[in-house]
mmCIF file of C-alpha atoms and ligand atoms in Angstrom:
data_model
loop_
_atom_site.group_PDB
_atom_site.id
_atom_site.type_symbol
_atom_site.label_atom_id
_atom_site.label_comp_id
_atom_site.label_asym_id
_atom_site.label_seq_id
_atom_site.Cartn_x
_atom_site.Cartn_y
_atom_site.Cartn_z
ATOM 1 C CA MET A 996 -79.410 -36.628 47.194
ATOM 2 C CA THR A 997 -75.893 -36.844 45.744
ATOM 3 C CA GLU A 998 -73.429 -35.066 47.978
ATOM 4 C CA ARG A 999 -72.109 -31.862 46.414
ATOM 5 C CA ILE A 1000 -68.618 -30.583 47.104
ATOM 6 C CA PHE A 1001 -67.538 -26.935 46.953
ATOM 7 C CA ASN A 1002 -66.683 -26.225 43.336
ATOM 8 C CA PHE A 1003 -64.217 -23.350 42.860
ATOM 9 C CA SER A 1004 -63.814 -24.026 39.139
ATOM 10 C CA ALA A 1005 -63.252 -21.015 36.871
ATOM 11 C CA GLY A 1006 -65.672 -22.374 34.294
ATOM 12 C CA PRO A 1007 -67.712 -24.308 33.534
ATOM 13 C CA ALA A 1008 -68.647 -23.450 37.061
ATOM 14 C CA VAL A 1009 -71.088 -24.038 39.866
ATOM 15 C CA LEU A 1010 -74.776 -23.570 39.026
ATOM 16 C CA PRO A 1011 -77.576 -22.723 41.482
ATOM 17 C CA VAL A 1012 -78.907 -25.898 43.124
ATOM 18 C CA PRO A 1013 -82.593 -24.957 42.540
ATOM 19 C CA VAL A 1014 -81.802 -24.655 38.812
ATOM 20 C CA LEU A 1015 -80.187 -28.096 38.727
ATOM 21 C CA GLU A 1016 -83.113 -29.545 40.658
ATOM 22 C CA GLN A 1017 -85.657 -28.107 38.260
ATOM 23 C CA ALA A 1018 -83.638 -29.317 35.270
ATOM 24 C CA ARG A 1019 -83.458 -32.786 36.841
ATOM 25 C CA ASP A 1020 -87.203 -32.808 37.465
ATOM 26 C CA GLU A 1021 -87.900 -31.765 33.868
ATOM 27 C CA LEU A 1022 -85.259 -33.904 32.212
ATOM 28 C CA LEU A 1023 -87.604 -36.605 30.974
ATOM 29 C CA GLY A 1024 -90.422 -34.274 30.131
ATOM 30 C CA LEU A 1025 -91.159 -30.567 30.283
ATOM 31 C CA PRO A 1026 -94.478 -30.046 32.099
ATOM 32 C CA GLY A 1027 -97.342 -30.654 29.689
ATOM 33 C CA VAL A 1028 -94.955 -31.534 26.845
ATOM 34 C CA GLY A 1029 -93.823 -35.053 27.692
ATOM 35 C CA MET A 1030 -90.426 -34.566 26.045
ATOM 36 C CA SER A 1031 -87.186 -33.088 27.273
ATOM 37 C CA VAL A 1032 -86.038 -29.662 26.064
ATOM 38 C CA MET A 1033 -83.257 -31.510 24.214
ATOM 39 C CA GLU A 1034 -85.776 -33.497 22.189
ATOM 40 C CA ILE A 1035 -88.126 -30.796 20.946
ATOM 41 C CA SER A 1036 -87.887 -28.620 17.867
ATOM 42 C CA HIS A 1037 -86.226 -25.253 18.263
ATOM 43 C CA ARG A 1038 -89.152 -23.997 16.152
ATOM 44 C CA SER A 1039 -91.797 -25.315 18.575
ATOM 45 C CA LYS A 1040 -94.079 -23.061 20.605
ATOM 46 C CA THR A 1041 -92.526 -24.486 23.769
ATOM 47 C CA PHE A 1042 -89.023 -23.487 22.751
ATOM 48 C CA ASP A 1043 -90.255 -20.102 21.532
ATOM 49 C CA GLU A 1044 -91.446 -19.442 25.064
ATOM 50 C CA ILE A 1045 -88.153 -20.606 26.552
ATOM 51 C CA ILE A 1046 -85.964 -18.398 24.357
ATOM 52 C CA ALA A 1047 -88.311 -15.425 24.756
ATOM 53 C CA GLY A 1048 -88.209 -15.979 28.522
ATOM 54 C CA ALA A 1049 -84.416 -16.134 28.509
ATOM 55 C CA GLU A 1050 -84.223 -12.853 26.627
ATOM 56 C CA SER A 1051 -86.786 -11.025 28.742
ATOM 57 C CA ASN A 1052 -85.323 -12.292 32.032
ATOM 58 C CA LEU A 1053 -81.837 -11.216 30.994
ATOM 59 C CA ARG A 1054 -83.204 -7.838 29.861
ATOM 60 C CA GLU A 1055 -84.932 -7.355 33.204
ATOM 61 C CA LEU A 1056 -81.919 -8.453 35.202
ATOM 62 C CA MET A 1057 -79.381 -6.269 33.387
ATOM 63 C CA GLY A 1058 -81.683 -3.392 32.447
ATOM 64 C CA ILE A 1059 -80.919 -3.826 28.757
ATOM 65 C CA PRO A 1060 -82.422 -0.934 26.767
ATOM 66 C CA GLU A 1061 -84.800 -1.519 23.835
ATOM 67 C CA ASN A 1062 -82.237 -0.442 21.257
ATOM 68 C CA TYR A 1063 -80.023 -3.440 21.979
ATOM 69 C CA HIS A 1064 -80.386 -6.921 20.526
ATOM 70 C CA VAL A 1065 -79.796 -9.906 22.791
ATOM 71 C CA LEU A 1066 -78.305 -12.838 20.874
ATOM 72 C CA PHE A 1067 -77.674 -16.407 21.997
ATOM 73 C CA LEU A 1068 -74.841 -17.709 19.861
ATOM 74 C CA GLN A 1069 -72.395 -20.608 19.798
ATOM 75 C CA GLY A 1070 -68.636 -20.799 19.408
ATOM 76 C CA GLY A 1071 -67.849 -19.438 22.854
ATOM 77 C CA ALA A 1072 -66.504 -16.041 23.756
ATOM 78 C CA SER A 1073 -63.490 -17.056 21.669
ATOM 79 C CA LEU A 1074 -65.479 -16.839 18.434
ATOM 80 C CA GLN A 1075 -66.422 -13.288 19.411
ATOM 81 C CA PHE A 1076 -62.709 -12.419 19.372
ATOM 82 C CA SER A 1077 -63.022 -12.923 15.590
ATOM 83 C CA MET A 1078 -66.632 -11.909 14.920
ATOM 84 C CA ILE A 1079 -66.172 -8.499 16.529
ATOM 85 C CA PRO A 1080 -63.424 -7.324 14.150
ATOM 86 C CA MET A 1081 -65.006 -9.114 11.162
ATOM 87 C CA ASN A 1082 -68.252 -7.231 11.716
ATOM 88 C CA LEU A 1083 -67.109 -3.960 13.194
ATOM 89 C CA LEU A 1084 -63.540 -3.175 12.126
ATOM 90 C CA GLY A 1085 -64.082 -1.541 8.756
ATOM 91 C CA GLU A 1086 -61.601 -1.148 5.887
ATOM 92 C CA GLY A 1087 -58.948 1.404 6.756
ATOM 93 C CA GLN A 1088 -60.077 1.638 10.387
ATOM 94 C CA SER A 1089 -58.203 0.728 13.541
ATOM 95 C CA ALA A 1090 -59.506 -0.608 16.865
ATOM 96 C CA ASP A 1091 -58.092 -0.006 20.345
ATOM 97 C CA TYR A 1092 -57.493 -2.899 22.744
ATOM 98 C CA VAL A 1093 -57.028 -2.505 26.494
ATOM 99 C CA ILE A 1094 -54.979 -5.464 27.692
ATOM 100 C CA THR A 1095 -55.351 -6.405 31.334
ATOM 101 C CA GLY A 1096 -54.609 -10.109 31.054
ATOM 102 C CA SER A 1097 -54.614 -13.329 29.079
ATOM 103 C CA TRP A 1098 -58.053 -13.099 27.464
ATOM 104 C CA GLY A 1099 -57.553 -9.560 26.213
ATOM 105 C CA LYS A 1100 -54.322 -10.703 24.552
ATOM 106 C CA LYS A 1101 -56.207 -13.464 22.754
ATOM 107 C CA ALA A 1102 -58.855 -11.013 21.561
ATOM 108 C CA LEU A 1103 -56.149 -8.708 20.211
ATOM 109 C CA LYS A 1104 -54.432 -11.549 18.363
ATOM 110 C CA GLU A 1105 -57.600 -12.302 16.396
ATOM 111 C CA ALA A 1106 -58.326 -8.631 15.668
ATOM 112 C CA LYS A 1107 -54.871 -8.274 14.120
ATOM 113 C CA LYS A 1108 -55.740 -10.990 11.622
ATOM 114 C CA GLN A 1109 -58.632 -8.861 10.440
ATOM 115 C CA GLY A 1110 -57.167 -5.367 10.347
ATOM 116 C CA ALA A 1111 -55.361 -2.706 12.341
ATOM 117 C CA ALA A 1112 -55.541 -3.099 16.089
ATOM 118 C CA ALA A 1113 -53.647 -0.880 18.511
ATOM 119 C CA VAL A 1114 -52.848 -1.398 22.162
ATOM 120 C CA ALA A 1115 -54.460 1.389 24.193
ATOM 121 C CA ALA A 1116 -52.818 0.053 27.343
ATOM 122 C CA ASP A 1117 -51.036 -3.147 28.291
ATOM 123 C CA MET A 1118 -50.599 -3.869 31.975
ATOM 124 C CA ALA A 1119 -47.841 -6.451 31.381
ATOM 125 C CA ASP A 1120 -45.361 -4.415 33.479
ATOM 126 C CA SER A 1121 -47.517 -5.037 36.536
ATOM 127 C CA ARG A 1122 -47.735 -8.747 35.599
ATOM 128 C CA TYR A 1123 -51.386 -8.051 34.982
ATOM 129 C CA SER A 1124 -52.103 -7.145 38.567
ATOM 130 C CA ARG A 1125 -53.705 -3.752 37.802
ATOM 131 C CA VAL A 1126 -56.193 -2.145 35.477
ATOM 132 C CA PRO A 1127 -55.345 1.212 33.864
ATOM 133 C CA ASP A 1128 -56.728 4.568 34.971
ATOM 134 C CA ASP A 1129 -58.382 6.559 32.228
ATOM 135 C CA GLY A 1130 -55.250 8.759 32.117
ATOM 136 C CA GLU A 1131 -53.106 5.755 31.144
ATOM 137 C CA LEU A 1132 -55.164 4.923 28.053
ATOM 138 C CA LYS A 1133 -53.806 5.934 24.666
ATOM 139 C CA LEU A 1134 -57.086 6.187 22.823
ATOM 140 C CA ASN A 1135 -57.521 6.983 19.165
ATOM 141 C CA PRO A 1136 -60.584 9.245 18.800
ATOM 142 C CA ASP A 1137 -61.213 7.731 15.355
ATOM 143 C CA ALA A 1138 -60.995 4.097 16.469
ATOM 144 C CA ALA A 1139 -63.734 1.749 15.284
ATOM 145 C CA TYR A 1140 -64.157 0.623 18.882
ATOM 146 C CA VAL A 1141 -62.362 0.127 22.189
ATOM 147 C CA HIS A 1142 -62.198 -3.465 23.434
ATOM 148 C CA MET A 1143 -61.796 -4.311 27.114
ATOM 149 C CA THR A 1144 -62.122 -7.355 29.382
ATOM 150 C CA SER A 1145 -64.047 -6.308 32.479
ATOM 151 C CA ASN A 1146 -62.772 -9.270 34.483
ATOM 152 C CA GLU A 1147 -59.623 -11.178 33.598
ATOM 153 C CA THR A 1148 -60.465 -14.671 34.776
ATOM 154 C CA ILE A 1149 -56.926 -16.037 34.925
ATOM 155 C CA GLU A 1150 -55.191 -13.150 36.691
ATOM 156 C CA GLY A 1151 -58.205 -12.141 38.822
ATOM 157 C CA VAL A 1152 -58.245 -8.430 37.985
ATOM 158 C CA GLU A 1153 -61.466 -6.525 37.452
ATOM 159 C CA PHE A 1154 -62.427 -3.029 36.334
ATOM 160 C CA LYS A 1155 -64.601 -1.299 38.934
ATOM 161 C CA ALA A 1156 -65.968 1.126 36.327
ATOM 162 C CA GLU A 1157 -65.989 1.372 32.567
ATOM 163 C CA PRO A 1158 -63.164 3.409 31.021
ATOM 164 C CA GLU A 1159 -64.185 6.712 29.431
ATOM 165 C CA THR A 1160 -63.905 6.281 25.680
ATOM 166 C CA ASN A 1161 -65.234 9.723 24.683
ATOM 167 C CA GLY A 1162 -67.880 8.465 22.327
ATOM 168 C CA VAL A 1163 -65.878 5.631 20.729
ATOM 169 C CA PRO A 1164 -68.012 2.441 20.968
ATOM 170 C CA LEU A 1165 -66.994 0.356 23.972
ATOM 171 C CA ILE A 1166 -66.933 -3.428 23.569
ATOM 172 C CA ASN A 1167 -66.608 -5.557 26.670
ATOM 173 C CA ASP A 1168 -65.740 -9.208 27.149
ATOM 174 C CA ALA A 1169 -67.759 -9.766 30.331
ATOM 175 C CA SER A 1170 -67.476 -13.563 30.252
ATOM 176 C CA SER A 1171 -66.426 -13.919 33.856
ATOM 177 C CA ASN A 1172 -68.348 -11.138 35.586
ATOM 178 C CA ILE A 1173 -71.566 -10.667 33.625
ATOM 179 C CA CYS A 1174 -74.520 -10.301 35.997
ATOM 180 C CA SER A 1175 -72.231 -10.169 39.028
ATOM 181 C CA ARG A 1176 -73.214 -6.532 39.656
ATOM 182 C CA PRO A 1177 -75.413 -3.867 38.126
ATOM 183 C CA ILE A 1178 -73.880 -2.094 35.139
ATOM 184 C CA ASP A 1179 -75.068 0.660 32.836
ATOM 185 C CA VAL A 1180 -75.525 -1.251 29.585
ATOM 186 C CA SER A 1181 -75.959 2.003 27.660
ATOM 187 C CA LYS A 1182 -72.291 2.843 28.262
ATOM 188 C CA HIS A 1183 -71.432 -0.101 26.021
ATOM 189 C CA ALA A 1184 -71.905 -0.717 22.317
ATOM 190 C CA LEU A 1185 -71.511 -4.471 22.686
ATOM 191 C CA ILE A 1186 -71.185 -6.805 25.672
ATOM 192 C CA TYR A 1187 -70.427 -10.486 25.227
ATOM 193 C CA ALA A 1188 -69.983 -13.441 27.523
ATOM 194 C CA GLY A 1189 -69.646 -17.183 27.376
ATOM 195 C CA ALA A 1190 -72.442 -18.475 29.615
ATOM 196 C CA GLN A 1191 -70.423 -21.010 31.554
ATOM 197 C CA LYS A 1192 -69.578 -18.890 34.587
ATOM 198 C CA ASN A 1193 -72.535 -16.799 35.718
ATOM 199 C CA LEU A 1194 -75.282 -17.713 33.256
ATOM 200 C CA GLY A 1195 -75.452 -21.424 32.584
ATOM 201 C CA PRO A 1196 -73.606 -24.251 30.887
ATOM 202 C CA SER A 1197 -70.958 -23.905 28.195
ATOM 203 C CA GLY A 1198 -72.099 -23.762 24.595
ATOM 204 C CA VAL A 1199 -74.117 -20.543 24.697
ATOM 205 C CA THR A 1200 -72.583 -17.114 24.207
ATOM 206 C CA VAL A 1201 -74.609 -14.026 25.000
ATOM 207 C CA VAL A 1202 -74.042 -11.011 22.754
ATOM 208 C CA ILE A 1203 -75.775 -7.749 23.648
ATOM 209 C CA ILE A 1204 -75.327 -5.418 20.706
ATOM 210 C CA ARG A 1205 -76.585 -1.879 20.107
ATOM 211 C CA GLU A 1206 -78.827 -1.722 17.069
ATOM 212 C CA ASP A 1207 -76.890 0.962 15.186
ATOM 213 C CA LEU A 1208 -73.751 -1.198 15.095
ATOM 214 C CA LEU A 1209 -75.478 -3.553 12.682
ATOM 215 C CA GLU A 1210 -75.380 -0.816 10.051
ATOM 216 C CA ARG A 1211 -71.585 -0.939 9.945
ATOM 217 C CA ILE A 1212 -71.337 -4.599 9.035
ATOM 218 C CA PRO A 1213 -69.714 -5.080 5.623
ATOM 219 C CA ALA A 1214 -71.612 -6.915 2.896
ATOM 220 C CA GLY A 1215 -70.409 -10.373 1.992
ATOM 221 C CA LEU A 1216 -69.654 -11.743 5.435
ATOM 222 C CA HIS A 1217 -70.392 -15.424 5.853
ATOM 223 C CA THR A 1218 -73.983 -15.782 7.023
ATOM 224 C CA MET A 1219 -73.268 -17.444 10.351
ATOM 225 C CA LEU A 1220 -70.549 -14.915 11.204
ATOM 226 C CA ASP A 1221 -72.760 -11.887 10.532
ATOM 227 C CA TYR A 1222 -74.521 -10.436 13.592
ATOM 228 C CA ARG A 1223 -77.422 -9.355 11.376
ATOM 229 C CA THR A 1224 -78.307 -12.974 10.656
ATOM 230 C CA HIS A 1225 -78.814 -13.682 14.340
ATOM 231 C CA ALA A 1226 -80.505 -10.370 15.138
ATOM 232 C CA GLU A 1227 -82.963 -10.763 12.244
ATOM 233 C CA ASN A 1228 -83.776 -14.354 13.159
ATOM 234 C CA GLY A 1229 -84.057 -14.025 16.929
ATOM 235 C CA SER A 1230 -81.013 -16.326 17.359
ATOM 236 C CA LEU A 1231 -82.917 -19.046 15.481
ATOM 237 C CA TYR A 1232 -81.284 -18.915 12.048
ATOM 238 C CA ASN A 1233 -79.880 -22.370 12.718
ATOM 239 C CA THR A 1234 -80.365 -24.821 15.581
ATOM 240 C CA PRO A 1235 -79.249 -23.077 18.757
ATOM 241 C CA ASN A 1236 -78.072 -24.704 21.974
ATOM 242 C CA THR A 1237 -81.597 -25.387 23.212
ATOM 243 C CA TRP A 1238 -80.485 -27.004 26.460
ATOM 244 C CA GLY A 1239 -78.081 -24.166 27.232
ATOM 245 C CA ILE A 1240 -80.707 -21.491 26.602
ATOM 246 C CA TYR A 1241 -83.193 -23.382 28.798
ATOM 247 C CA ILE A 1242 -80.705 -23.470 31.691
ATOM 248 C CA LEU A 1243 -79.734 -19.834 31.112
ATOM 249 C CA ASN A 1244 -83.397 -18.908 31.439
ATOM 250 C CA LEU A 1245 -83.654 -20.776 34.741
ATOM 251 C CA VAL A 1246 -80.458 -19.109 36.019
ATOM 252 C CA CYS A 1247 -81.839 -15.666 35.136
ATOM 253 C CA GLU A 1248 -85.108 -16.481 36.931
ATOM 254 C CA TRP A 1249 -83.087 -17.585 39.940
ATOM 255 C CA ALA A 1250 -81.075 -14.341 39.849
ATOM 256 C CA VAL A 1251 -84.261 -12.272 39.735
ATOM 257 C CA GLU A 1252 -85.553 -14.237 42.755
ATOM 258 C CA GLN A 1253 -82.304 -13.462 44.588
ATOM 259 C CA GLY A 1254 -83.305 -9.801 44.447
ATOM 260 C CA GLY A 1255 -81.548 -8.938 41.201
ATOM 261 C CA LEU A 1256 -78.038 -7.736 40.551
ATOM 262 C CA ALA A 1257 -77.799 -5.232 43.416
ATOM 263 C CA SER A 1258 -78.412 -7.995 45.984
ATOM 264 C CA ILE A 1259 -76.194 -10.411 44.112
ATOM 265 C CA HIS A 1260 -73.422 -7.808 44.021
ATOM 266 C CA GLN A 1261 -73.667 -7.263 47.751
ATOM 267 C CA ARG A 1262 -73.352 -10.984 48.389
ATOM 268 C CA ASN A 1263 -70.449 -11.243 45.952
ATOM 269 C CA GLU A 1264 -68.649 -8.430 47.795
ATOM 270 C CA GLU A 1265 -69.151 -10.160 51.129
ATOM 271 C CA LYS A 1266 -67.911 -13.498 49.806
ATOM 272 C CA ALA A 1267 -64.811 -11.991 48.176
ATOM 273 C CA ARG A 1268 -64.032 -9.824 51.223
ATOM 274 C CA LYS A 1269 -63.845 -12.897 53.449
ATOM 275 C CA ILE A 1270 -61.145 -14.496 51.283
ATOM 276 C CA TYR A 1271 -59.181 -11.290 50.705
ATOM 277 C CA ASP A 1272 -59.265 -10.592 54.475
ATOM 278 C CA GLN A 1273 -57.775 -14.025 55.052
ATOM 279 C CA ILE A 1274 -55.070 -13.334 52.471
ATOM 280 C CA ASP A 1275 -54.283 -10.001 54.119
ATOM 281 C CA ALA A 1276 -54.209 -11.467 57.621
ATOM 282 C CA SER A 1277 -50.561 -12.586 57.308
ATOM 283 C CA ASP A 1278 -47.611 -12.736 54.920
ATOM 284 C CA PHE A 1279 -48.146 -16.427 54.238
ATOM 285 C CA TYR A 1280 -50.651 -15.730 51.458
ATOM 286 C CA ARG A 1281 -49.946 -13.042 48.847
ATOM 287 C CA GLY A 1282 -52.771 -11.716 46.711
ATOM 288 C CA HIS A 1283 -51.925 -11.256 43.029
ATOM 289 C CA ALA A 1284 -54.197 -8.336 42.137
ATOM 290 C CA ALA A 1285 -53.645 -4.776 43.351
ATOM 291 C CA ARG A 1286 -56.242 -3.964 45.981
ATOM 292 C CA ASP A 1287 -58.293 -1.634 43.807
ATOM 293 C CA ALA A 1288 -58.411 -4.176 40.972
ATOM 294 C CA ARG A 1289 -59.273 -7.249 43.019
ATOM 295 C CA SER A 1290 -61.812 -9.421 41.269
ATOM 296 C CA LEU A 1291 -64.983 -10.386 43.090
ATOM 297 C CA MET A 1292 -65.228 -13.484 40.908
ATOM 298 C CA ASN A 1293 -61.713 -14.963 40.728
ATOM 299 C CA VAL A 1294 -59.536 -14.537 43.816
ATOM 300 C CA THR A 1295 -55.906 -15.261 42.919
ATOM 301 C CA PHE A 1296 -53.099 -15.694 45.417
ATOM 302 C CA ARG A 1297 -49.708 -17.271 45.978
ATOM 303 C CA LEU A 1298 -48.139 -19.232 48.794
ATOM 304 C CA PRO A 1299 -44.461 -19.099 49.854
ATOM 305 C CA SER A 1300 -43.456 -21.820 47.363
ATOM 306 C CA GLU A 1301 -44.803 -23.778 44.421
ATOM 307 C CA GLU A 1302 -44.515 -26.957 46.484
ATOM 308 C CA LEU A 1303 -46.810 -25.467 49.108
ATOM 309 C CA GLU A 1304 -49.243 -24.353 46.401
ATOM 310 C CA LYS A 1305 -49.390 -27.870 45.050
ATOM 311 C CA LYS A 1306 -49.900 -29.288 48.528
ATOM 312 C CA PHE A 1307 -52.590 -26.686 49.241
ATOM 313 C CA ALA A 1308 -54.571 -27.597 46.116
ATOM 314 C CA THR A 1309 -54.241 -31.336 46.716
ATOM 315 C CA GLU A 1310 -55.239 -31.188 50.368
ATOM 316 C CA ALA A 1311 -58.076 -28.788 49.608
ATOM 317 C CA THR A 1312 -59.472 -31.212 47.034
ATOM 318 C CA ALA A 1313 -59.303 -34.003 49.599
ATOM 319 C CA ALA A 1314 -61.204 -31.738 52.003
ATOM 320 C CA GLY A 1315 -64.016 -31.200 49.475
ATOM 321 C CA LEU A 1316 -62.792 -27.871 48.073
ATOM 322 C CA ASP A 1317 -62.303 -28.531 44.380
ATOM 323 C CA GLY A 1318 -60.832 -26.542 41.492
ATOM 324 C CA LEU A 1319 -58.474 -24.248 43.421
ATOM 325 C CA LYS A 1320 -55.361 -24.783 41.330
ATOM 326 C CA GLY A 1321 -54.466 -21.601 39.452
ATOM 327 C CA HIS A 1322 -54.499 -21.529 35.655
ATOM 328 C CA ARG A 1323 -51.545 -23.429 34.200
ATOM 329 C CA SER A 1324 -50.168 -20.232 32.647
ATOM 330 C CA VAL A 1325 -49.770 -18.329 35.939
ATOM 331 C CA GLY A 1326 -49.754 -20.933 38.699
ATOM 332 C CA GLY A 1327 -50.720 -20.167 42.281
ATOM 333 C CA ILE A 1328 -54.205 -20.615 43.674
ATOM 334 C CA ARG A 1329 -57.449 -19.308 42.199
ATOM 335 C CA ALA A 1330 -60.775 -19.407 43.996
ATOM 336 C CA SER A 1331 -63.586 -18.729 41.550
ATOM 337 C CA ILE A 1332 -66.661 -17.672 43.451
ATOM 338 C CA TYR A 1333 -69.327 -16.832 40.892
ATOM 339 C CA ASN A 1334 -72.898 -15.837 41.742
ATOM 340 C CA ALA A 1335 -74.057 -19.375 42.499
ATOM 341 C CA PHE A 1336 -71.103 -20.185 44.752
ATOM 342 C CA PRO A 1337 -72.392 -20.548 48.324
ATOM 343 C CA VAL A 1338 -71.061 -18.486 51.229
ATOM 344 C CA GLU A 1339 -70.621 -21.742 53.181
ATOM 345 C CA GLY A 1340 -67.971 -22.729 50.644
ATOM 346 C CA VAL A 1341 -66.164 -19.444 51.210
ATOM 347 C CA ASP A 1342 -66.225 -20.054 54.967
ATOM 348 C CA ALA A 1343 -64.904 -23.573 54.428
ATOM 349 C CA LEU A 1344 -62.053 -22.173 52.311
ATOM 350 C CA THR A 1345 -61.022 -19.484 54.802
ATOM 351 C CA GLN A 1346 -61.048 -22.061 57.576
ATOM 352 C CA PHE A 1347 -58.942 -24.368 55.438
ATOM 353 C CA MET A 1348 -56.530 -21.474 54.722
ATOM 354 C CA ARG A 1349 -56.103 -20.774 58.442
ATOM 355 C CA GLU A 1350 -55.481 -24.413 59.212
ATOM 356 C CA PHE A 1351 -53.082 -24.852 56.291
ATOM 357 C CA GLU A 1352 -51.066 -21.835 57.396
ATOM 358 C CA ARG A 1353 -50.982 -23.077 60.989
ATOM 359 C CA THR A 1354 -49.549 -26.444 59.956
ATOM 360 C CA ASN A 1355 -47.304 -25.259 57.091
ATOM 361 C CA GLY A 1356 -46.443 -21.653 57.945
HETATM 362 C C1 LIG B 2061 -62.776 -13.413 30.121
HETATM 363 C C2 LIG B 2061 -62.871 -14.584 29.198
HETATM 364 N N1 LIG B 2061 -62.956 -14.385 27.872
HETATM 365 C C3 LIG B 2061 -63.047 -15.396 27.005
HETATM 366 C C4 LIG B 2061 -63.066 -16.694 27.420
HETATM 367 C C5 LIG B 2061 -63.167 -17.810 26.405
HETATM 368 O O1 LIG B 2061 -64.421 -18.332 26.482
HETATM 369 P P1 LIG B 2061 -64.886 -19.618 25.632
HETATM 370 O O2 LIG B 2061 -64.206 -20.790 26.226
HETATM 371 O O3 LIG B 2061 -66.370 -19.582 25.830
HETATM 372 O O4 LIG B 2061 -64.489 -19.390 24.225
HETATM 373 C C6 LIG B 2061 -63.000 -16.974 28.790
HETATM 374 C C7 LIG B 2061 -63.025 -18.385 29.254
HETATM 375 O O5 LIG B 2061 -62.790 -18.733 30.366
HETATM 376 C C8 LIG B 2061 -62.899 -15.902 29.696
HETATM 377 O O6 LIG B 2061 -62.811 -16.119 31.007
#
């Protein structure tokens, strides 16, 4: 077998080995089909079963109520930054955006092209190291929706609970922490996520949308940009990412076999705790996020100098720990440890951190 290194990439990210093995085994021919999933019609009975399986496994895993549609779209989470206001920000309405980092800012930028979008909170003063308390939110009771980013991938800050929006529909970009822990889907009007962190390869975007929101969509939207098109056609209006949906289905099956989201959450907490404990063990490493906003998925930290950060990332790569360089916009080190990231990789990182501090501290 090809040797695998520890992949700390923020996304596309590590996938469960059993999923990759099954995909490898079925690459030349799905059992009983004799063709790969990439070579069959998206209208075939075989693909019907795959997409239905993906939906029902995701529903089971997340506890998605009946009155929500599950859509498998393309265009990444970034296209949702535009589709959300195009579909849901009506004439004369305003939407509230909670900004806890880089992705929330991008979502807001697109919303402003569509209509009125207000900032309910912007954590810039903390250099995006915190998330707001409910008391810090300036919410408009008449807003079309409140948009949040439950985990800011670049800064490594995560909400531990949904903000209270007092009945205003809550929309969540959960790209980097979907399925990392149990959540109450019914507290949200819409949840979306690019698949390439916790759910599969890039090229599929999951949108979980409450049925009644479809009624608000203005007439005349372009067909492909209208959520109704995809809801009415079971995500098969046009050719979907068949390969991506196939892998997503396998990842969901794997997650169910892991004991579901409660077990996965427990393991994620243990993995993250090990790295944060190492950060807290001395002054050499400095965590970016405030303790109560620390992400379980993206652990961000600094070293005493940029030179040392560069050296850390380079030497870590040489030691088989890849993808630790922080995002170019913020620098530092980022360890992304999504669901499929093995605890052995976390142990290898903390050992590397101790050794690096001993020789460079
Ligand atoms: C929280 C968050 N939102 C949005 C995006 C953009 O996703 P995509 O590249 O699928 O458009 C990312 C990508 O990393 C992300 O982490």
